[in-house]
Short mmCIF file of C-alpha atoms in Angstrom, two decimals:
data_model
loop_
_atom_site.label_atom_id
_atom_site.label_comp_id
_atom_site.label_asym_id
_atom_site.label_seq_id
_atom_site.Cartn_x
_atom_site.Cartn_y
_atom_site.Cartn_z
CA UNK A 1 18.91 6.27 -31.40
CA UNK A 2 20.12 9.67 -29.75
CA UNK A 3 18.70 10.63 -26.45
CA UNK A 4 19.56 13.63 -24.26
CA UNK A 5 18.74 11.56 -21.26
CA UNK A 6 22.14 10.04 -20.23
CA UNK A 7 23.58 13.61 -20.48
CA UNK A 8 21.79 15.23 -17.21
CA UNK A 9 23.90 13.88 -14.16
CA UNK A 10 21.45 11.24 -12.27
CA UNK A 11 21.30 13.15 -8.92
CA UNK A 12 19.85 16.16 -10.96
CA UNK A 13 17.63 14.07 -12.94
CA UNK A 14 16.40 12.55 -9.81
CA UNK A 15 16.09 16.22 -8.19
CA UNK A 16 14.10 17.14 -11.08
CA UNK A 17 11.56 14.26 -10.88
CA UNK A 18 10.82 14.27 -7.10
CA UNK A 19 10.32 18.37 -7.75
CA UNK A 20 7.80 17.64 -10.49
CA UNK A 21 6.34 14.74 -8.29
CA UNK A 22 5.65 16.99 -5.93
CA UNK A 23 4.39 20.03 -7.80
CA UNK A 24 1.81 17.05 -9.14
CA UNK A 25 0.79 15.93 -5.66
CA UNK A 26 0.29 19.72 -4.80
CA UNK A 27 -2.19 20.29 -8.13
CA UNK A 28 -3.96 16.89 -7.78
CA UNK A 29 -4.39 16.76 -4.29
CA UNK A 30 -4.24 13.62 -2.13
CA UNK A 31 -2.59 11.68 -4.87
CA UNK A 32 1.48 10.13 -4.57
CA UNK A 33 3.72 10.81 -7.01
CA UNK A 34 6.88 9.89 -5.31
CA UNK A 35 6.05 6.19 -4.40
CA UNK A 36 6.76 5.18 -8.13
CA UNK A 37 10.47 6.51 -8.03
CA UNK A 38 11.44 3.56 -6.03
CA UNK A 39 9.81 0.99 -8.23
CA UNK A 40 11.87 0.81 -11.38
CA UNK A 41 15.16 -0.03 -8.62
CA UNK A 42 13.66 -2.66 -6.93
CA UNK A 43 12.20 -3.87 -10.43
CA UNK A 44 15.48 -4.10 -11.46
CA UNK A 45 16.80 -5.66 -8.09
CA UNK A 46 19.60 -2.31 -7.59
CA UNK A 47 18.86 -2.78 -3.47
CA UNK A 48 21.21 0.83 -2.33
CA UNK A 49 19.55 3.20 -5.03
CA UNK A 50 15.82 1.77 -4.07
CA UNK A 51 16.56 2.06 -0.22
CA UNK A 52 18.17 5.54 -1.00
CA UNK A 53 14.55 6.25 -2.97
CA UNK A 54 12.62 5.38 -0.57
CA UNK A 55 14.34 7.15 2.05
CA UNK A 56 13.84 10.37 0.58
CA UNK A 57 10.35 9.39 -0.32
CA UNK A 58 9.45 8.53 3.40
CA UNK A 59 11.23 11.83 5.01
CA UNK A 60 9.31 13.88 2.75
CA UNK A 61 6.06 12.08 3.05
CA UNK A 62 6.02 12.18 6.41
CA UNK A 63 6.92 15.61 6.94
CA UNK A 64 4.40 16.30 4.70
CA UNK A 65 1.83 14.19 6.39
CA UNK A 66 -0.85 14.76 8.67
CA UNK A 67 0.06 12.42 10.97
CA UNK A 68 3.47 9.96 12.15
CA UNK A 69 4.56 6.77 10.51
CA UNK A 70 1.58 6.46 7.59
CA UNK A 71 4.09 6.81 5.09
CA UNK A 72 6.30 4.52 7.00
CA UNK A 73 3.95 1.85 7.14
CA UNK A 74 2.88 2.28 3.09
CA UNK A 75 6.68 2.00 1.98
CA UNK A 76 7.48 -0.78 4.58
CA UNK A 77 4.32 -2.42 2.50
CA UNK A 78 5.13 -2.12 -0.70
CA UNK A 79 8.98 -3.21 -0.24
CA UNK A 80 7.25 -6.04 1.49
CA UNK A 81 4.93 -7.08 -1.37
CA UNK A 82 7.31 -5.89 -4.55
CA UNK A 83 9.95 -8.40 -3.46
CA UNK A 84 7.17 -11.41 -2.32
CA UNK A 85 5.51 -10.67 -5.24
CA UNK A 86 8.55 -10.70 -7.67
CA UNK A 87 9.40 -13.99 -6.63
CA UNK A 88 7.30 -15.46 -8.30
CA UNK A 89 6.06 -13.35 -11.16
CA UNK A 90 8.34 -11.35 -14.13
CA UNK A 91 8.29 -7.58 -12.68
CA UNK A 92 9.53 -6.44 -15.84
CA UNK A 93 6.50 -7.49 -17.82
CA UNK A 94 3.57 -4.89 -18.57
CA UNK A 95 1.22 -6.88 -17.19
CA UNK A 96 2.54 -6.98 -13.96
CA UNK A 97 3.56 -3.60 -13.56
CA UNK A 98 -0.29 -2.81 -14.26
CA UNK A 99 -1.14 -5.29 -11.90
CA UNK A 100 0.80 -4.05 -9.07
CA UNK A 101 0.16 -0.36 -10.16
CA UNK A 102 -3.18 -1.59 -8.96
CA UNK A 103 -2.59 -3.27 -6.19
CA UNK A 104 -0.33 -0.36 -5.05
CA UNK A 105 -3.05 2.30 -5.25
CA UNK A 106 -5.66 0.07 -2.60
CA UNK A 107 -2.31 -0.41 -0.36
CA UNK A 108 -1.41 2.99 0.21
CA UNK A 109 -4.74 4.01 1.50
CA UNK A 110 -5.45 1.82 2.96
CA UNK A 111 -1.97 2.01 5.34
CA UNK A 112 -2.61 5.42 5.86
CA UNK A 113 -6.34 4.22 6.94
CA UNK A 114 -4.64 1.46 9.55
CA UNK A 115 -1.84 4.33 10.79
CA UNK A 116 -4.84 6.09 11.62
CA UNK A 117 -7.23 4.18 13.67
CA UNK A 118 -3.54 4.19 15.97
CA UNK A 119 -4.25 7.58 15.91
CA UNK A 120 -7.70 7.27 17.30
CA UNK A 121 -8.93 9.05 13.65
CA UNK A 122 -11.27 7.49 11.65
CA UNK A 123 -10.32 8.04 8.10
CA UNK A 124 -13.05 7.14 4.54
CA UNK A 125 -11.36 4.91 2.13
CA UNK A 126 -11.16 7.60 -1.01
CA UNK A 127 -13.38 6.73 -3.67
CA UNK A 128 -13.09 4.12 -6.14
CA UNK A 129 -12.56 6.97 -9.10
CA UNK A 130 -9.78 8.38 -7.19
CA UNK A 131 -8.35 4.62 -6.77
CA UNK A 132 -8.34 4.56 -10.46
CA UNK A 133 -6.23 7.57 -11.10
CA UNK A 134 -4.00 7.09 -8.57
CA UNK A 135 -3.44 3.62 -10.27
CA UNK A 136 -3.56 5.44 -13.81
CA UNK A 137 -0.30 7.57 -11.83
CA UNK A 138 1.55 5.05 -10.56
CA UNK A 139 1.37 3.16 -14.02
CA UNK A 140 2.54 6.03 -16.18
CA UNK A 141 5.10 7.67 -13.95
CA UNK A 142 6.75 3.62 -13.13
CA UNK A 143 6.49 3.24 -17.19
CA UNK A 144 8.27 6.16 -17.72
CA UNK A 145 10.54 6.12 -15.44
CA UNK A 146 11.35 2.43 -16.73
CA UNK A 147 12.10 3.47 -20.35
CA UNK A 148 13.98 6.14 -19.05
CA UNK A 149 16.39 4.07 -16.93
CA UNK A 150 16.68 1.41 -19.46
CA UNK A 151 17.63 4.64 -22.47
CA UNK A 152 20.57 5.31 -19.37
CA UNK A 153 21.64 1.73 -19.32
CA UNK A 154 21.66 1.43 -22.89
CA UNK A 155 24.17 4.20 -22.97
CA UNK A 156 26.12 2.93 -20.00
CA UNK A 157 25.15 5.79 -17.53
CA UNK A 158 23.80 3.75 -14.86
CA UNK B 1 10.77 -20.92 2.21
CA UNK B 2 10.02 -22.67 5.92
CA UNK B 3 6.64 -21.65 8.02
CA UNK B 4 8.85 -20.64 10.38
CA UNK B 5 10.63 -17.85 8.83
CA UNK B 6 7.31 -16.92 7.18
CA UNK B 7 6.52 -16.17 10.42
CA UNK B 8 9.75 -14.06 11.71
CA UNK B 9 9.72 -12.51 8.53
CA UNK B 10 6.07 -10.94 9.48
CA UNK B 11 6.23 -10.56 12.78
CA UNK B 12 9.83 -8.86 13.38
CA UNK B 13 8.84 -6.22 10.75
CA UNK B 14 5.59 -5.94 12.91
CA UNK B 15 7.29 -5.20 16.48
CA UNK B 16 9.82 -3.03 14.72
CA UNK B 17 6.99 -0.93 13.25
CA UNK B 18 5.00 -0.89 16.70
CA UNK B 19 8.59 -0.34 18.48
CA UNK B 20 9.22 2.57 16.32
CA UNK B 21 5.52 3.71 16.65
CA UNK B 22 5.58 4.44 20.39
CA UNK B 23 9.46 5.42 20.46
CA UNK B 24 7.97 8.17 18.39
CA UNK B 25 4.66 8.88 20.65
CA UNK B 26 6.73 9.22 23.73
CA UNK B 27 9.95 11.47 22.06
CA UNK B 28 8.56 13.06 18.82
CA UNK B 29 11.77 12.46 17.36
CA UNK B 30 10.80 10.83 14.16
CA UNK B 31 8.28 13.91 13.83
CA UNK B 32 10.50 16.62 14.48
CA UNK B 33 13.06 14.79 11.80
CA UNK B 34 10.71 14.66 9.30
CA UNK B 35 9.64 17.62 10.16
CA UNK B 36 13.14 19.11 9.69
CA UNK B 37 14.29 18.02 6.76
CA UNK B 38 11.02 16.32 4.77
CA UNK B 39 8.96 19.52 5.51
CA UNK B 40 11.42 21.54 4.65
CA UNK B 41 12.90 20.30 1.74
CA UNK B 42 9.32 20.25 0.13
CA UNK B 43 8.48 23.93 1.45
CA UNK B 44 11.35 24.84 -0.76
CA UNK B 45 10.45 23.26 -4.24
CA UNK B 46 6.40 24.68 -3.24
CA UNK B 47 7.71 28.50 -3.00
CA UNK B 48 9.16 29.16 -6.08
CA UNK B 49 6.43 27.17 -7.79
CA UNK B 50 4.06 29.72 -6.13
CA UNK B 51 5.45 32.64 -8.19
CA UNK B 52 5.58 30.60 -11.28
CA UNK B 53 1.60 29.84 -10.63
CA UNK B 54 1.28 33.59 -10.28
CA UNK B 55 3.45 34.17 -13.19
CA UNK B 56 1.30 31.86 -15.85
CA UNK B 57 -1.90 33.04 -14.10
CA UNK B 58 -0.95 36.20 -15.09
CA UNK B 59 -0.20 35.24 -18.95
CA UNK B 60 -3.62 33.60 -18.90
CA UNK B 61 -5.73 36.68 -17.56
CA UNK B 62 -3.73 38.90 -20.19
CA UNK B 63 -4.49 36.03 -23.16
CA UNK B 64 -8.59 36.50 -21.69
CA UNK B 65 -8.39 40.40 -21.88
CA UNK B 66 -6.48 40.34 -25.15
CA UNK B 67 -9.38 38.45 -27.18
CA UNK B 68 -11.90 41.38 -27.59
CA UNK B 69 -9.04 43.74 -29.03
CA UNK B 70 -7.74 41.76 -32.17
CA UNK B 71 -9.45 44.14 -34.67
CA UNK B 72 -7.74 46.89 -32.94
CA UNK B 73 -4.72 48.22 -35.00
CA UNK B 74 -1.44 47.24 -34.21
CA UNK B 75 -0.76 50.45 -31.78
CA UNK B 76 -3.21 50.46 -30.10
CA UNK B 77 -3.08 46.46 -29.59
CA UNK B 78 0.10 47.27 -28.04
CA UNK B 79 -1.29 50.28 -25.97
CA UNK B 80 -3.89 47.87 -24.76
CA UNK B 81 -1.67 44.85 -24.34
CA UNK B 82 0.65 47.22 -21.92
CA UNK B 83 -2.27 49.01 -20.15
CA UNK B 84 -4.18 45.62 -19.20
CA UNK B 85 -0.85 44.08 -18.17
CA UNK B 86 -0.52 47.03 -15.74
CA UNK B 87 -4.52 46.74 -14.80
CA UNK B 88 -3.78 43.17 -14.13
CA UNK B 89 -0.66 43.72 -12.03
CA UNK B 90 -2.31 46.09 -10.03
CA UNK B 91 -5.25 44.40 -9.64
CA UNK B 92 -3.28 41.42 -7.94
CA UNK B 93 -1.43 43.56 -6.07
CA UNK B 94 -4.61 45.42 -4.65
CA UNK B 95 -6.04 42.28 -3.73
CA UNK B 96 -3.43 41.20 -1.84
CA UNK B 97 -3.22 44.51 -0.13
CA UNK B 98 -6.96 44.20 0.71
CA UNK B 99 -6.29 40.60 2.46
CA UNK B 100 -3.55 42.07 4.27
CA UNK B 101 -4.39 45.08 5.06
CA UNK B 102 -7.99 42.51 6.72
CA UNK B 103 -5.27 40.88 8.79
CA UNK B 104 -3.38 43.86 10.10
CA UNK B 105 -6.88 45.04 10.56
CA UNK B 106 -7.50 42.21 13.01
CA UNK B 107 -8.04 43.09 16.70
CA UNK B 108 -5.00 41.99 18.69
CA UNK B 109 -5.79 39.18 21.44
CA UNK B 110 -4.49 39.99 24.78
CA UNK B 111 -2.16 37.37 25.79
CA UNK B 112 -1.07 36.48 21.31
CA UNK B 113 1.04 37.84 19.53
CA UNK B 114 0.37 37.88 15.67
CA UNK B 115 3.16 36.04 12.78
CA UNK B 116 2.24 36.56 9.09
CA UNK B 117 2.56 33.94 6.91
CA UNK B 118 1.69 32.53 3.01
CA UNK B 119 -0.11 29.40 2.16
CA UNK B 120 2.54 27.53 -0.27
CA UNK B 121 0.80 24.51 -0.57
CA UNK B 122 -2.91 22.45 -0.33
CA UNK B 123 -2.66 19.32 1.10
CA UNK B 124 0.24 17.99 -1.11
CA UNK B 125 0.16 13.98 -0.84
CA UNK B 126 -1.29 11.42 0.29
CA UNK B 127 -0.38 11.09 3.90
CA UNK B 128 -2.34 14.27 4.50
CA UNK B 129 -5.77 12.28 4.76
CA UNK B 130 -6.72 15.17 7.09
CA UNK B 131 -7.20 18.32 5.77
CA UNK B 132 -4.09 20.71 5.73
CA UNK B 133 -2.20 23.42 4.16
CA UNK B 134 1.69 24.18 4.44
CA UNK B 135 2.44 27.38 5.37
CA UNK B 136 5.89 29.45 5.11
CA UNK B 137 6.48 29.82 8.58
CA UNK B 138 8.21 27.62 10.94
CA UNK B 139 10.43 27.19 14.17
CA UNK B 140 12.88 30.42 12.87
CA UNK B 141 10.13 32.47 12.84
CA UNK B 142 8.78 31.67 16.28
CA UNK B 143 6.01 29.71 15.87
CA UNK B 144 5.43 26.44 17.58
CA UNK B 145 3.69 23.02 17.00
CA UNK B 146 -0.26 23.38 17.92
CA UNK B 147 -0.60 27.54 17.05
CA UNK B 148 -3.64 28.64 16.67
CA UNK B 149 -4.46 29.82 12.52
CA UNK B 150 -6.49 32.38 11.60
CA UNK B 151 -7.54 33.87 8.10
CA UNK B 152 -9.54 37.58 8.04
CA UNK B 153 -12.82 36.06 8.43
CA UNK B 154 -11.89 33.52 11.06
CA UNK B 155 -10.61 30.85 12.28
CA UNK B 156 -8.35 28.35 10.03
CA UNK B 157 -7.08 25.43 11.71
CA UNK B 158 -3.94 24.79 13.91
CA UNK B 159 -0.30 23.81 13.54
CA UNK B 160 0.40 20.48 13.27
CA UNK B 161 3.72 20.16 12.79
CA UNK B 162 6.42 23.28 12.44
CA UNK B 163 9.67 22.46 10.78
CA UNK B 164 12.40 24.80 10.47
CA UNK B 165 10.99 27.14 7.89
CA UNK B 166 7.58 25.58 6.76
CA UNK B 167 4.60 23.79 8.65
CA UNK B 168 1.91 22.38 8.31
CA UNK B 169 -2.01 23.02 9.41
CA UNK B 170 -4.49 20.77 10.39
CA UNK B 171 -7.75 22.58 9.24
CA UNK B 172 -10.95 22.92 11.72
CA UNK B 173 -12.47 20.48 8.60
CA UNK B 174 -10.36 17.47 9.07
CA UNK B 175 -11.44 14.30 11.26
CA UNK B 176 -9.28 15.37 13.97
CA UNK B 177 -10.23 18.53 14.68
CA UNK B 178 -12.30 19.55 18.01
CA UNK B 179 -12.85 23.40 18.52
CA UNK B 180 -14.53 24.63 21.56
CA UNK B 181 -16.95 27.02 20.64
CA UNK B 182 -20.28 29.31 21.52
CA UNK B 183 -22.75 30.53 19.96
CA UNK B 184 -22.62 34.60 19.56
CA UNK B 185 -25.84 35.12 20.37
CA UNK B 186 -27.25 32.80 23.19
CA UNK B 187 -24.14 31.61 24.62
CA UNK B 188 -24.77 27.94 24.54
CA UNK B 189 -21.39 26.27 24.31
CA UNK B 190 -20.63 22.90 21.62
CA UNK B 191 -17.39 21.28 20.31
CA UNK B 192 -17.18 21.87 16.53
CA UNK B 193 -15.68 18.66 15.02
CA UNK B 194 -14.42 18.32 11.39
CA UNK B 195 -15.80 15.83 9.13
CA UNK B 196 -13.42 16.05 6.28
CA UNK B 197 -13.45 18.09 2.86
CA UNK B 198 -16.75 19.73 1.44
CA UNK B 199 -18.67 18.32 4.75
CA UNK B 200 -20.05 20.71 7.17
CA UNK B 201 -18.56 20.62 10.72
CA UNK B 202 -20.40 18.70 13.25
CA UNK B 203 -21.54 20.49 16.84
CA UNK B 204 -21.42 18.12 19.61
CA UNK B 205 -22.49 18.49 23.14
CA UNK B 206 -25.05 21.16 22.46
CA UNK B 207 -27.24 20.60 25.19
CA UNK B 208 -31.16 19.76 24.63
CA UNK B 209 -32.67 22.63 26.49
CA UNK B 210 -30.37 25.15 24.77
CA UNK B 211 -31.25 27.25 22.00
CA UNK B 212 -29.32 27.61 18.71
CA UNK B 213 -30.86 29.57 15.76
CA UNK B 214 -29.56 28.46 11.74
CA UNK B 215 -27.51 31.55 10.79
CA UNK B 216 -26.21 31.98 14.12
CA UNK B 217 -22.36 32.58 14.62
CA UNK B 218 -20.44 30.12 16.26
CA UNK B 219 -17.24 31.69 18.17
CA UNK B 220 -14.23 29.80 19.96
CA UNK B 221 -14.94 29.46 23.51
CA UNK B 222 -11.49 29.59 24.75
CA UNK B 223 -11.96 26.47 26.93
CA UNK B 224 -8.95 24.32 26.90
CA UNK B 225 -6.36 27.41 25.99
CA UNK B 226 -5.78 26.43 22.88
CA UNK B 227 -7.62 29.03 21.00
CA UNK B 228 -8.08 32.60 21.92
CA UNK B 229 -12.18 33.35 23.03
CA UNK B 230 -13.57 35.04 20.46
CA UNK B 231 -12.80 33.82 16.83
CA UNK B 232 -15.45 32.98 14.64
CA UNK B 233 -15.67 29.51 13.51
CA UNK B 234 -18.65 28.80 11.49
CA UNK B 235 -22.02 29.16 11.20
CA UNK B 236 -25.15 26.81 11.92
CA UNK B 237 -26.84 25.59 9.19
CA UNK B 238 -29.45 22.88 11.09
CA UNK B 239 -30.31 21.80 14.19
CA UNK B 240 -32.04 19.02 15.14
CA UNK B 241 -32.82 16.46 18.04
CA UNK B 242 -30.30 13.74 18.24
CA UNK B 243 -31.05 10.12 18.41
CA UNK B 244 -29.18 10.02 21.88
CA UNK B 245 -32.00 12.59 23.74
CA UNK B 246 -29.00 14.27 25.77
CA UNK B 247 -27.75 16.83 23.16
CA UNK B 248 -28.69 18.31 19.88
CA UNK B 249 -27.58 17.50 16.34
CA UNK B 250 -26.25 20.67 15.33
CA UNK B 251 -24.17 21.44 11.65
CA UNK B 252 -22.51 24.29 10.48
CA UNK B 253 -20.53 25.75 8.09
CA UNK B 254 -17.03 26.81 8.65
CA UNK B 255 -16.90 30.91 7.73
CA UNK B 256 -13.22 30.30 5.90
CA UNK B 257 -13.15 29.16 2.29
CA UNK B 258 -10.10 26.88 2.73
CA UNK B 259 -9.42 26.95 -1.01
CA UNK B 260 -9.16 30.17 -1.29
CA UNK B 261 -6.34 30.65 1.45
CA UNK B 262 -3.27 32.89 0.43
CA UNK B 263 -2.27 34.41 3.66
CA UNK B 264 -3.26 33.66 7.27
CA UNK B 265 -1.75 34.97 10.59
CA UNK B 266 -0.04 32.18 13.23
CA UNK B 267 -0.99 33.28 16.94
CA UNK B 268 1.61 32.94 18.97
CA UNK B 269 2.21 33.21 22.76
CA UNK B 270 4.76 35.90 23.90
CA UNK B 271 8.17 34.19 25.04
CA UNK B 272 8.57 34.59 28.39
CA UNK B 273 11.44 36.72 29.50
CA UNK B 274 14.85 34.82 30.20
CA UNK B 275 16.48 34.34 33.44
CA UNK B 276 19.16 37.66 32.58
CA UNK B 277 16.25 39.34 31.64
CA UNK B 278 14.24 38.80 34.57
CA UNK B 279 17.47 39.59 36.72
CA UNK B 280 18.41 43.08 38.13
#
């Protein structure tokens, strides 16, 4: 099967996600759209490209934050969990992805909720609707980005 | 894997996190890098967005004026197409000259200087649990972390953090903010405190013997120095005696609609005058 994919050089295609990622978090306010770019790297145990990821995802998140070291805290979590979890379970299976798709959207508020009680602020957990789309996000975007990195490693551009 | 290392493998992470956490609360480093170079790498993928908003907003208020004219023939369909592209062009471009011609309009505050500047972005992500906005100004343009921000009807918020070319606001709305104000009228002085999105601000500290009216104007005080005296803030919408029988339970409603922010003016303090300035 043909795909255009493999033809856009990766730094570009990764340009042009986290610009769309955060054009989405600037229409659907409060939600993440960057966390998920580090997920299909560690999924697939590439260590440098996922620490690169999530590099760029913290500086940005934090500059665009309200206050210091939430989105610190929420990526040193999920790094923390992904690789605990993914011990013991497949992470390339649906199933889990959904399942930590989940688990991701209650973690992320609620590190941004512990960075700031530090902060002497108290801060509502978001609803349980917004929960659900945020998981709904992180599903979709991690799925996507999944079948598109394994349409580059089928044609050997990764 | 050994309880032990279970054990270094949660706590080191731990102290690092706290070690980094008040590296960072005694030399703002980690904010003003972030600031730098997250802030304003996103500023720059928000701005041209902004005209492409303004772009398809524009295709979409010429597709609503276009619907009552398809029996028209096709020259005048054209004729009409052209003349309500023009109305709507204008028409944006009067409103905007109406909300800036309201800040020009603004009396200047002795002792502030005034800095233009566009709103690029609404709370874009999820570390902004607080309410903000992420303006187009920043350090270059001589505005500094903590600036007061005002809109034409009054006041906005402040800067939280300025990076080199964008920055963001904390809005009088979120959890963390506490403006000094007064009310217009009687004088009787309150801290407005935000209570987050869609929830009117809370006035604390209004004293029990003091009289507030609903509909009454609440201004900044100017205590503290952080605002200029004089902006208005909100207005009440109920008082009421407090549980605590020291102070009143006071609400009101901020006079900015936050989601309908375009452009606001930073205030700014006049740099003082360097040393070779200063010298004959």
């Amino acid at each position: 099967m043909k795909t255009c994919v493999p033809r856009l050089p990766m730094p570009l295609w990764w340009l042009l996600g986290a610009s769309f990622a955060l054009w989405g978090q600037e229409f659907f306010n409060g939600f993440d759209f960057l966390s998920p770019m580090v997920l299909p790297w560690l999924q697939r145990t590439r260590r440098a490209p996922a620490l690169a990821a999530s590099l760029v995802v913290m500086v940005v998140q934090e500059g665009l934050s309200s206050f210091s070291l939430g989105a610190t805290l929420a990526m040193a979590g999920l790094w923390a969990s992904f690789l605990f979890i993914a011990r013991h379970l497949d992470p390339h299976n649906l199933l889990f992805m959904a399942g930590y798709s989940a688990f991701l959207a209650v973690w992320m508020p609620v590190a941004y909720g512990m960075v700031a009680v530090l902060h002497d602020i108290r801060v509502p957990f978001p609803s349980w609707d917004h929960v659900v789309l945020q998981w709904g996000v992180f599903f979709l975007i991690w799925l996507m980005l999944d079948i598109m990195l394994f349409q580059r490693e089928r044609h050997g551009a990764v | 894997m050994r309880p032990r290392l279970i054990i270094l493998a949660v706590l080191l992470p731990l102290v690092a996190y706290f070690g980094l956490y008040t590296w960072n609360a005694k030399t703002g480093v980690v904010d003003r890098l972030t600031a730098v170079l997250g802030l304003d790498a996103a500023g720059w993928v928000f701005r041209p967005g902004r005209a492409v908003e303004r772009g398809v907003r524009d295709i979409w208020e010429r597709y609503i004026y276009l619907v009552g004219v398809r029996q028209e023939n096709e020259d005048l369909r054209a004729q009409v197409h052209e003349l309500q592209e023009e109305v709507a062009r204008l028409r944006e471009q009067a409103a905007e000259a109406r909300r800036l011609a309201e800040l020009v309009a603004l009396p200047e505050l002795q002792g502030w200087e005034r800095q233009g500047a566009r709103v690029v972005a609404h709370q874009p992500g999820p570390g902004m649990v607080l309410d903000a906005l992420v303006l187009d100004v920043g350090l270059s343009s001589g505005v500094r972390d903590d600036a007061p921000v005002r809109a034409a009807a009054g006041l906005v918020g402040r800067l939280a953090r300025a990076g080199r070319s964008f920055s963001v606001v904390t809005l009088i709305t979120a959890p963390s903010s506490r403006v000094p104000v007064v009310s217009q009228d009687g004088r009787v002085p309150g801290v407005a405190c935000g209570q987050g999105p869609d929830v009117p601000l809370e006035v604390r500290y209004v004293p029990l013997g003091q009289h507030m009216t609903e509909g009454e104007l609440l201004v900044t005080s100017g205590m503290g120095g952080m605002f200029p005296r004089g902006i208005p803030v909100a207005r009440v919408t109920a008082v009421a005696p407090s549980e605590d029988a020291l102070f009143q339970k006071v609400t009101a409603q901020p006079v900015v609609d936050m989601a309908a922010l375009e452009e606001v003016v930073v205030l700014r303090r006049p740099e003082p005058p360097s040393a070779n300035e200063t010298q004959p």
